[in-house]
Amino acid sequence: MLNLVLFGPPGAGKGTQAEFLIKSFGLDHLSTGDLLRSEFAAGTKLGLEAKSFMEKGELVPDSVVIGMIKSKLENSTGSKGFIFDGFPRTVDQAKALDDLLNENNTPISGMLSLEVDKQELINRLLNRGKDSGRADDQNQSIIENRINVYNEKTLPLIQYYKPQNKHFGIKGMGSVEDIAGRLKSVVEGL
Ligand code: B4P
């Protein structure tokens, strides 16, 4: 089984690149951002709780996202592997994910870390905010808060995967196709 963590700051291209990886390797896509947005679109209690954090650019509590991923993994059978997109975002989430995967002897194969300059991240997200309807993409100070939260709480995950030789840094600037090619060659080498 091939289990990939697609990692990077907000706007790094995780959602965009996940689509290429799905096509190339036939993996199942688990995006916690998408799952949370569908919960609040459906008006569930979990979704309404998550919305207040997301609109401020803060992380949703670990217990909420871990519970969500756990139930998705328990309900998927016959998968060739998963792309974890936007998850884990804290060290506690990474430990919980390892525990869940170890139960089935299917560890993380690699962490693909997209590296993009801060100004490019802000430009991409403001651009998407023009027609996405996402409140968290429409305000520069919320975007900057998301990047700060990433630097403080999510970036340390590199030090979690590096000693396991699972961290792969990939340049995330340039055309979408070029970046997809870089990711593909790393995954083929795993
Ligand atoms: P996400 O949905 O994961 O949103 P994101 O970090 O902004 O990344 P996204 O995948 O959407 O952007 P992408 O880089 O693909 O999370 C949203 C919120 O949910 C979080 O802030 C948090 O509150 C909550 N959340 C989610 N997971 C959580 C967790 N595990 N724990 C706690 N809270 C959690 O693309 C951005 C834009 O760039 C797109 O418009 C794309 O078209 C463009 N783009 C991509 N590649 C490009 C390129 N090469 N050149 C030009 N533009 C490009």
PDB file of C-alpha atoms and ligand atoms in Angstrom:
ATOM      1  CA  MET A   1       0.000   0.000   0.000  1.00  0.00           C
ATOM      2  CA  LEU A   2       1.181   3.497  -0.834  1.00  0.00           C
ATOM      3  CA  ASN A   3       0.280   6.078   1.817  1.00  0.00           C
ATOM      4  CA  LEU A   4       1.369   9.635   1.069  1.00  0.00           C
ATOM      5  CA  VAL A   5       1.224  12.749   3.223  1.00  0.00           C
ATOM      6  CA  LEU A   6       0.839  15.768   0.936  1.00  0.00           C
ATOM      7  CA  PHE A   7       2.274  18.597   2.960  1.00  0.00           C
ATOM      8  CA  GLY A   8       2.801  22.335   2.630  1.00  0.00           C
ATOM      9  CA  PRO A   9       1.543  25.742   3.718  1.00  0.00           C
ATOM     10  CA  PRO A  10      -1.919  27.034   2.771  1.00  0.00           C
ATOM     11  CA  GLY A  11      -1.913  27.652  -0.973  1.00  0.00           C
ATOM     12  CA  ALA A  12       1.083  25.397  -1.646  1.00  0.00           C
ATOM     13  CA  GLY A  13      -0.922  23.408  -4.204  1.00  0.00           C
ATOM     14  CA  LYS A  14      -1.869  20.361  -2.140  1.00  0.00           C
ATOM     15  CA  GLY A  15      -5.421  20.078  -3.469  1.00  0.00           C
ATOM     16  CA  THR A  16      -4.229  20.808  -7.009  1.00  0.00           C
ATOM     17  CA  GLN A  17      -1.449  18.213  -6.966  1.00  0.00           C
ATOM     18  CA  ALA A  18      -3.561  15.580  -5.208  1.00  0.00           C
ATOM     19  CA  GLU A  19      -5.597  15.291  -8.414  1.00  0.00           C
ATOM     20  CA  PHE A  20      -2.491  14.368 -10.445  1.00  0.00           C
ATOM     21  CA  LEU A  21      -1.346  11.837  -7.853  1.00  0.00           C
ATOM     22  CA  ILE A  22      -4.778  10.193  -7.815  1.00  0.00           C
ATOM     23  CA  LYS A  23      -4.645   9.792 -11.604  1.00  0.00           C
ATOM     24  CA  SER A  24      -1.064   8.517 -11.655  1.00  0.00           C
ATOM     25  CA  PHE A  25      -1.233   6.088  -8.754  1.00  0.00           C
ATOM     26  CA  GLY A  26      -4.933   5.262  -8.226  1.00  0.00           C
ATOM     27  CA  LEU A  27      -4.975   6.368  -4.613  1.00  0.00           C
ATOM     28  CA  ASP A  28      -7.890   7.479  -2.433  1.00  0.00           C
ATOM     29  CA  HIS A  29      -7.923  11.154  -1.501  1.00  0.00           C
ATOM     30  CA  LEU A  30      -8.542  12.238   2.084  1.00  0.00           C
ATOM     31  CA  SER A  31      -8.549  16.035   2.443  1.00  0.00           C
ATOM     32  CA  THR A  32      -9.499  17.209   5.913  1.00  0.00           C
ATOM     33  CA  GLY A  33     -10.242  20.698   4.522  1.00  0.00           C
ATOM     34  CA  ASP A  34     -12.741  19.229   2.020  1.00  0.00           C
ATOM     35  CA  LEU A  35     -14.256  16.927   4.648  1.00  0.00           C
ATOM     36  CA  LEU A  36     -14.735  19.833   7.066  1.00  0.00           C
ATOM     37  CA  ARG A  37     -16.269  22.041   4.349  1.00  0.00           C
ATOM     38  CA  SER A  38     -18.750  19.308   3.420  1.00  0.00           C
ATOM     39  CA  GLU A  39     -19.674  18.912   7.097  1.00  0.00           C
ATOM     40  CA  PHE A  40     -20.533  22.580   7.425  1.00  0.00           C
ATOM     41  CA  ALA A  41     -22.310  22.643   4.051  1.00  0.00           C
ATOM     42  CA  ALA A  42     -24.488  19.841   5.435  1.00  0.00           C
ATOM     43  CA  GLY A  43     -25.044  21.867   8.616  1.00  0.00           C
ATOM     44  CA  THR A  44     -23.805  19.157  11.004  1.00  0.00           C
ATOM     45  CA  LYS A  45     -22.804  19.975  14.600  1.00  0.00           C
ATOM     46  CA  LEU A  46     -19.194  19.051  13.769  1.00  0.00           C
ATOM     47  CA  GLY A  47     -19.266  21.317  10.700  1.00  0.00           C
ATOM     48  CA  LEU A  48     -20.638  24.297  12.601  1.00  0.00           C
ATOM     49  CA  GLU A  49     -18.007  23.887  15.303  1.00  0.00           C
ATOM     50  CA  ALA A  50     -15.243  23.648  12.662  1.00  0.00           C
ATOM     51  CA  LYS A  51     -16.480  26.671  10.718  1.00  0.00           C
ATOM     52  CA  SER A  52     -15.722  29.126  13.526  1.00  0.00           C
ATOM     53  CA  PHE A  53     -12.069  28.005  13.596  1.00  0.00           C
ATOM     54  CA  MET A  54     -11.641  27.881   9.815  1.00  0.00           C
ATOM     55  CA  GLU A  55     -13.038  31.364   9.244  1.00  0.00           C
ATOM     56  CA  LYS A  56     -10.412  32.802  11.591  1.00  0.00           C
ATOM     57  CA  GLY A  57      -7.609  30.824   9.968  1.00  0.00           C
ATOM     58  CA  GLU A  58      -7.110  28.697  13.086  1.00  0.00           C
ATOM     59  CA  LEU A  59      -6.757  24.911  13.211  1.00  0.00           C
ATOM     60  CA  VAL A  60      -9.817  22.853  14.061  1.00  0.00           C
ATOM     61  CA  PRO A  61      -9.218  20.885  17.326  1.00  0.00           C
ATOM     62  CA  ASP A  62      -7.208  17.668  16.921  1.00  0.00           C
ATOM     63  CA  SER A  63      -9.954  15.490  18.415  1.00  0.00           C
ATOM     64  CA  VAL A  64     -12.391  16.575  15.675  1.00  0.00           C
ATOM     65  CA  VAL A  65     -10.111  15.935  12.691  1.00  0.00           C
ATOM     66  CA  ILE A  66      -8.633  12.713  14.093  1.00  0.00           C
ATOM     67  CA  GLY A  67     -12.146  11.327  14.669  1.00  0.00           C
ATOM     68  CA  MET A  68     -13.100  12.225  11.118  1.00  0.00           C
ATOM     69  CA  ILE A  69     -10.051  10.500   9.560  1.00  0.00           C
ATOM     70  CA  LYS A  70     -10.521   7.443  11.790  1.00  0.00           C
ATOM     71  CA  SER A  71     -14.059   6.913  10.577  1.00  0.00           C
ATOM     72  CA  LYS A  72     -13.027   7.406   6.910  1.00  0.00           C
ATOM     73  CA  LEU A  73     -10.220   4.828   7.237  1.00  0.00           C
ATOM     74  CA  GLU A  74     -12.498   2.344   8.989  1.00  0.00           C
ATOM     75  CA  ASN A  75     -15.036   2.648   6.194  1.00  0.00           C
ATOM     76  CA  SER A  76     -12.664   2.197   3.250  1.00  0.00           C
ATOM     77  CA  THR A  77     -11.855  -1.301   2.134  1.00  0.00           C
ATOM     78  CA  GLY A  78      -9.794  -2.515  -0.797  1.00  0.00           C
ATOM     79  CA  SER A  79      -7.848   0.734  -1.167  1.00  0.00           C
ATOM     80  CA  LYS A  80      -4.457   0.820  -2.956  1.00  0.00           C
ATOM     81  CA  GLY A  81      -3.432   3.579  -0.567  1.00  0.00           C
ATOM     82  CA  PHE A  82      -4.276   7.098   0.521  1.00  0.00           C
ATOM     83  CA  ILE A  83      -3.228  10.657  -0.140  1.00  0.00           C
ATOM     84  CA  PHE A  84      -3.553  12.522   3.132  1.00  0.00           C
ATOM     85  CA  ASP A  85      -4.030  16.141   2.043  1.00  0.00           C
ATOM     86  CA  GLY A  86      -3.837  18.763   4.780  1.00  0.00           C
ATOM     87  CA  PHE A  87      -3.566  16.052   7.443  1.00  0.00           C
ATOM     88  CA  PRO A  88      -1.661  15.688   9.731  1.00  0.00           C
ATOM     89  CA  ARG A  89      -1.260  19.343  10.690  1.00  0.00           C
ATOM     90  CA  THR A  90       0.076  18.843  14.233  1.00  0.00           C
ATOM     91  CA  VAL A  91       2.464  16.336  15.803  1.00  0.00           C
ATOM     92  CA  ASP A  92      -0.434  14.865  17.812  1.00  0.00           C
ATOM     93  CA  GLN A  93      -2.344  14.285  14.557  1.00  0.00           C
ATOM     94  CA  ALA A  94       0.729  12.568  13.047  1.00  0.00           C
ATOM     95  CA  LYS A  95       1.032  10.249  16.046  1.00  0.00           C
ATOM     96  CA  ALA A  96      -2.676   9.422  15.898  1.00  0.00           C
ATOM     97  CA  LEU A  97      -2.383   8.683  12.161  1.00  0.00           C
ATOM     98  CA  ASP A  98       0.581   6.356  12.760  1.00  0.00           C
ATOM     99  CA  ASP A  99      -1.430   4.508  15.425  1.00  0.00           C
ATOM    100  CA  LEU A 100      -4.377   4.090  13.051  1.00  0.00           C
ATOM    101  CA  LEU A 101      -2.192   2.883  10.165  1.00  0.00           C
ATOM    102  CA  ASN A 102      -0.122   0.567  12.356  1.00  0.00           C
ATOM    103  CA  GLU A 103      -3.297  -1.287  13.312  1.00  0.00           C
ATOM    104  CA  ASN A 104      -3.392  -2.422   9.661  1.00  0.00           C
ATOM    105  CA  ASN A 105       0.372  -2.609   9.081  1.00  0.00           C
ATOM    106  CA  THR A 106       0.216   0.053   6.353  1.00  0.00           C
ATOM    107  CA  PRO A 107       2.622   2.828   7.401  1.00  0.00           C
ATOM    108  CA  ILE A 108       3.182   6.212   5.766  1.00  0.00           C
ATOM    109  CA  SER A 109       5.408   5.724   2.684  1.00  0.00           C
ATOM    110  CA  GLY A 110       6.509   9.340   2.353  1.00  0.00           C
ATOM    111  CA  MET A 111       5.786  12.948   3.210  1.00  0.00           C
ATOM    112  CA  LEU A 112       5.825  15.164   0.105  1.00  0.00           C
ATOM    113  CA  SER A 113       6.507  18.700   1.251  1.00  0.00           C
ATOM    114  CA  LEU A 114       5.718  21.486  -1.251  1.00  0.00           C
ATOM    115  CA  GLU A 115       7.945  24.547  -0.803  1.00  0.00           C
ATOM    116  CA  VAL A 116       6.525  27.913  -1.928  1.00  0.00           C
ATOM    117  CA  ASP A 117       7.458  31.545  -1.163  1.00  0.00           C
ATOM    118  CA  LYS A 118       5.148  33.416   1.218  1.00  0.00           C
ATOM    119  CA  GLN A 119       4.144  36.159  -1.249  1.00  0.00           C
ATOM    120  CA  GLU A 120       3.227  33.549  -3.868  1.00  0.00           C
ATOM    121  CA  LEU A 121       1.023  31.768  -1.285  1.00  0.00           C
ATOM    122  CA  ILE A 122      -0.805  35.013  -0.485  1.00  0.00           C
ATOM    123  CA  ASN A 123      -1.308  35.813  -4.190  1.00  0.00           C
ATOM    124  CA  ARG A 124      -2.672  32.337  -4.977  1.00  0.00           C
ATOM    125  CA  LEU A 125      -5.120  32.352  -2.086  1.00  0.00           C
ATOM    126  CA  LEU A 126      -6.405  35.903  -2.692  1.00  0.00           C
ATOM    127  CA  ASN A 127      -6.839  34.917  -6.314  1.00  0.00           C
ATOM    128  CA  ARG A 128      -8.843  31.811  -5.415  1.00  0.00           C
ATOM    129  CA  GLY A 129     -10.870  33.888  -2.926  1.00  0.00           C
ATOM    130  CA  LYS A 130     -12.251  35.996  -5.785  1.00  0.00           C
ATOM    131  CA  ASP A 131     -14.530  33.170  -6.898  1.00  0.00           C
ATOM    132  CA  SER A 132     -14.256  30.313  -4.382  1.00  0.00           C
ATOM    133  CA  GLY A 133     -16.641  31.815  -1.839  1.00  0.00           C
ATOM    134  CA  ARG A 134     -14.189  30.664   0.855  1.00  0.00           C
ATOM    135  CA  ALA A 135     -14.193  33.282   3.620  1.00  0.00           C
ATOM    136  CA  ASP A 136     -10.688  32.242   4.686  1.00  0.00           C
ATOM    137  CA  ASP A 137      -9.317  33.115   1.212  1.00  0.00           C
ATOM    138  CA  GLN A 138     -10.742  36.626   1.019  1.00  0.00           C
ATOM    139  CA  ASN A 139      -8.840  38.540   3.643  1.00  0.00           C
ATOM    140  CA  GLN A 140      -5.081  39.030   3.689  1.00  0.00           C
ATOM    141  CA  SER A 141      -4.821  39.129   7.498  1.00  0.00           C
ATOM    142  CA  ILE A 142      -6.664  35.778   7.806  1.00  0.00           C
ATOM    143  CA  ILE A 143      -4.363  34.297   5.155  1.00  0.00           C
ATOM    144  CA  GLU A 144      -1.329  35.590   7.053  1.00  0.00           C
ATOM    145  CA  ASN A 145      -2.710  34.072  10.246  1.00  0.00           C
ATOM    146  CA  ARG A 146      -3.051  30.706   8.455  1.00  0.00           C
ATOM    147  CA  ILE A 147       0.580  30.944   7.356  1.00  0.00           C
ATOM    148  CA  ASN A 148       1.682  31.864  10.918  1.00  0.00           C
ATOM    149  CA  VAL A 149      -0.311  28.950  12.379  1.00  0.00           C
ATOM    150  CA  TYR A 150       1.322  26.686   9.779  1.00  0.00           C
ATOM    151  CA  ASN A 151       4.816  27.882  10.747  1.00  0.00           C
ATOM    152  CA  GLU A 152       4.146  27.438  14.455  1.00  0.00           C
ATOM    153  CA  LYS A 153       2.118  24.206  14.617  1.00  0.00           C
ATOM    154  CA  THR A 154       2.491  22.352  11.312  1.00  0.00           C
ATOM    155  CA  LEU A 155       6.053  22.981  10.109  1.00  0.00           C
ATOM    156  CA  PRO A 156       7.516  21.031  13.107  1.00  0.00           C
ATOM    157  CA  LEU A 157       6.086  17.899  11.475  1.00  0.00           C
ATOM    158  CA  ILE A 158       9.080  17.918   9.134  1.00  0.00           C
ATOM    159  CA  GLN A 159      11.180  17.032  12.168  1.00  0.00           C
ATOM    160  CA  TYR A 160       8.753  14.192  12.924  1.00  0.00           C
ATOM    161  CA  TYR A 161       9.146  12.544   9.490  1.00  0.00           C
ATOM    162  CA  LYS A 162      12.806  13.414   8.756  1.00  0.00           C
ATOM    163  CA  PRO A 163      14.376  10.992  11.254  1.00  0.00           C
ATOM    164  CA  GLN A 164      12.222   8.247   9.711  1.00  0.00           C
ATOM    165  CA  ASN A 165      13.704   9.170   6.258  1.00  0.00           C
ATOM    166  CA  LYS A 166      10.195   9.920   5.000  1.00  0.00           C
ATOM    167  CA  HIS A 167      10.501  13.653   4.305  1.00  0.00           C
ATOM    168  CA  PHE A 168      10.877  14.781   0.654  1.00  0.00           C
ATOM    169  CA  GLY A 169      11.115  18.521  -0.032  1.00  0.00           C
ATOM    170  CA  ILE A 170       9.779  19.487  -3.471  1.00  0.00           C
ATOM    171  CA  LYS A 171       9.893  22.892  -5.149  1.00  0.00           C
ATOM    172  CA  GLY A 172       6.252  24.009  -5.423  1.00  0.00           C
ATOM    173  CA  MET A 173       6.838  27.065  -7.653  1.00  0.00           C
ATOM    174  CA  GLY A 174       6.377  26.967 -11.416  1.00  0.00           C
ATOM    175  CA  SER A 175       3.709  25.394 -13.602  1.00  0.00           C
ATOM    176  CA  VAL A 176       1.238  22.916 -12.117  1.00  0.00           C
ATOM    177  CA  GLU A 177       2.422  20.282 -14.647  1.00  0.00           C
ATOM    178  CA  ASP A 178       6.109  20.734 -13.810  1.00  0.00           C
ATOM    179  CA  ILE A 179       5.388  20.359 -10.097  1.00  0.00           C
ATOM    180  CA  ALA A 180       3.261  17.265 -10.796  1.00  0.00           C
ATOM    181  CA  GLY A 181       6.249  15.773 -12.676  1.00  0.00           C
ATOM    182  CA  ARG A 182       8.562  16.418  -9.715  1.00  0.00           C
ATOM    183  CA  LEU A 183       6.119  14.758  -7.321  1.00  0.00           C
ATOM    184  CA  LYS A 184       5.633  11.773  -9.612  1.00  0.00           C
ATOM    185  CA  SER A 185       9.338  11.043  -9.835  1.00  0.00           C
ATOM    186  CA  VAL A 186       9.709  11.186  -6.045  1.00  0.00           C
ATOM    187  CA  VAL A 187       6.763   8.810  -5.575  1.00  0.00           C
ATOM    188  CA  GLU A 188       8.104   6.395  -8.201  1.00  0.00           C
ATOM    189  CA  GLY A 189      11.328   6.221  -6.198  1.00  0.00           C
ATOM    190  CA  LEU A 190       9.634   5.284  -2.922  1.00  0.00           C
TER     191      LEU A 190
HETATM  192  P1  B4P B   1      -7.400  23.230   3.450  1.00  0.00           P
HETATM  193  O1  B4P B   1      -8.631  22.954   2.717  1.00  0.00           O
HETATM  194  O2  B4P B   1      -6.415  22.125   3.601  1.00  0.00           O
HETATM  195  O3  B4P B   1      -6.812  24.513   2.711  1.00  0.00           O
HETATM  196  P2  B4P B   1      -5.364  25.063   2.380  1.00  0.00           P
HETATM  197  O4  B4P B   1      -4.346  24.813   3.419  1.00  0.00           O
HETATM  198  O5  B4P B   1      -5.646  26.463   2.042  1.00  0.00           O
HETATM  199  O6  B4P B   1      -4.813  24.298   1.145  1.00  0.00           O
HETATM  200  P3  B4P B   1      -5.515  23.989  -0.241  1.00  0.00           P
HETATM  201  O7  B4P B   1      -5.282  22.538  -0.507  1.00  0.00           O
HETATM  202  O8  B4P B   1      -6.923  24.423  -0.238  1.00  0.00           O
HETATM  203  O9  B4P B   1      -4.806  24.944  -1.288  1.00  0.00           O
HETATM  204  P4  B4P B   1      -3.954  24.531  -2.519  1.00  0.00           P
HETATM  205  O10 B4P B   1      -2.623  24.546  -1.907  1.00  0.00           O
HETATM  206  O11 B4P B   1      -4.367  23.312  -3.226  1.00  0.00           O
HETATM  207  O12 B4P B   1      -7.700  23.760   4.932  1.00  0.00           O
HETATM  208  C1  B4P B   1      -8.605  24.810   5.195  1.00  0.00           C
HETATM  209  C2  B4P B   1      -8.803  24.979   6.703  1.00  0.00           C
HETATM  210  O13 B4P B   1      -9.394  23.782   7.261  1.00  0.00           O
HETATM  211  C3  B4P B   1      -7.537  25.175   7.546  1.00  0.00           C
HETATM  212  O14 B4P B   1      -7.121  26.529   7.561  1.00  0.00           O
HETATM  213  C4  B4P B   1      -8.018  24.684   8.920  1.00  0.00           C
HETATM  214  O15 B4P B   1      -8.785  25.656   9.594  1.00  0.00           O
HETATM  215  C5  B4P B   1      -8.924  23.523   8.578  1.00  0.00           C
HETATM  216  N1  B4P B   1      -8.211  22.227   8.591  1.00  0.00           N
HETATM  217  C6  B4P B   1      -8.002  21.434   7.497  1.00  0.00           C
HETATM  218  N2  B4P B   1      -7.310  20.340   7.855  1.00  0.00           N
HETATM  219  C7  B4P B   1      -7.061  20.442   9.200  1.00  0.00           C
HETATM  220  C8  B4P B   1      -6.370  19.639  10.133  1.00  0.00           C
HETATM  221  N3  B4P B   1      -5.756  18.499   9.769  1.00  0.00           N
HETATM  222  N4  B4P B   1      -6.299  20.060  11.420  1.00  0.00           N
HETATM  223  C9  B4P B   1      -6.891  21.181  11.811  1.00  0.00           C
HETATM  224  N5  B4P B   1      -7.568  21.996  10.971  1.00  0.00           N
HETATM  225  C10 B4P B   1      -7.660  21.645   9.663  1.00  0.00           C
HETATM  226  O16 B4P B   1      -4.212  25.646  -3.661  1.00  0.00           O
HETATM  227  C11 B4P B   1      -4.383  27.015  -3.457  1.00  0.00           C
HETATM  228  C12 B4P B   1      -4.596  27.771  -4.795  1.00  0.00           C
HETATM  229  O17 B4P B   1      -3.374  27.860  -5.520  1.00  0.00           O
HETATM  230  C13 B4P B   1      -5.607  27.152  -5.754  1.00  0.00           C
HETATM  231  O18 B4P B   1      -6.479  28.157  -6.190  1.00  0.00           O
HETATM  232  C14 B4P B   1      -4.767  26.637  -6.927  1.00  0.00           C
HETATM  233  O19 B4P B   1      -5.453  26.751  -8.159  1.00  0.00           O
HETATM  234  C15 B4P B   1      -3.567  27.565  -6.895  1.00  0.00           C
HETATM  235  N6  B4P B   1      -2.356  26.896  -7.381  1.00  0.00           N
HETATM  236  C16 B4P B   1      -1.941  25.645  -7.067  1.00  0.00           C
HETATM  237  N7  B4P B   1      -0.767  25.367  -7.666  1.00  0.00           N
HETATM  238  C17 B4P B   1      -0.412  26.469  -8.371  1.00  0.00           C
HETATM  239  C18 B4P B   1       0.709  26.813  -9.199  1.00  0.00           C
HETATM  240  N8  B4P B   1       1.696  25.948  -9.443  1.00  0.00           N
HETATM  241  N9  B4P B   1       0.746  28.043  -9.752  1.00  0.00           N
HETATM  242  C19 B4P B   1      -0.253  28.925  -9.540  1.00  0.00           C
HETATM  243  N10 B4P B   1      -1.343  28.669  -8.770  1.00  0.00           N
HETATM  244  C20 B4P B   1      -1.423  27.455  -8.195  1.00  0.00           C
END
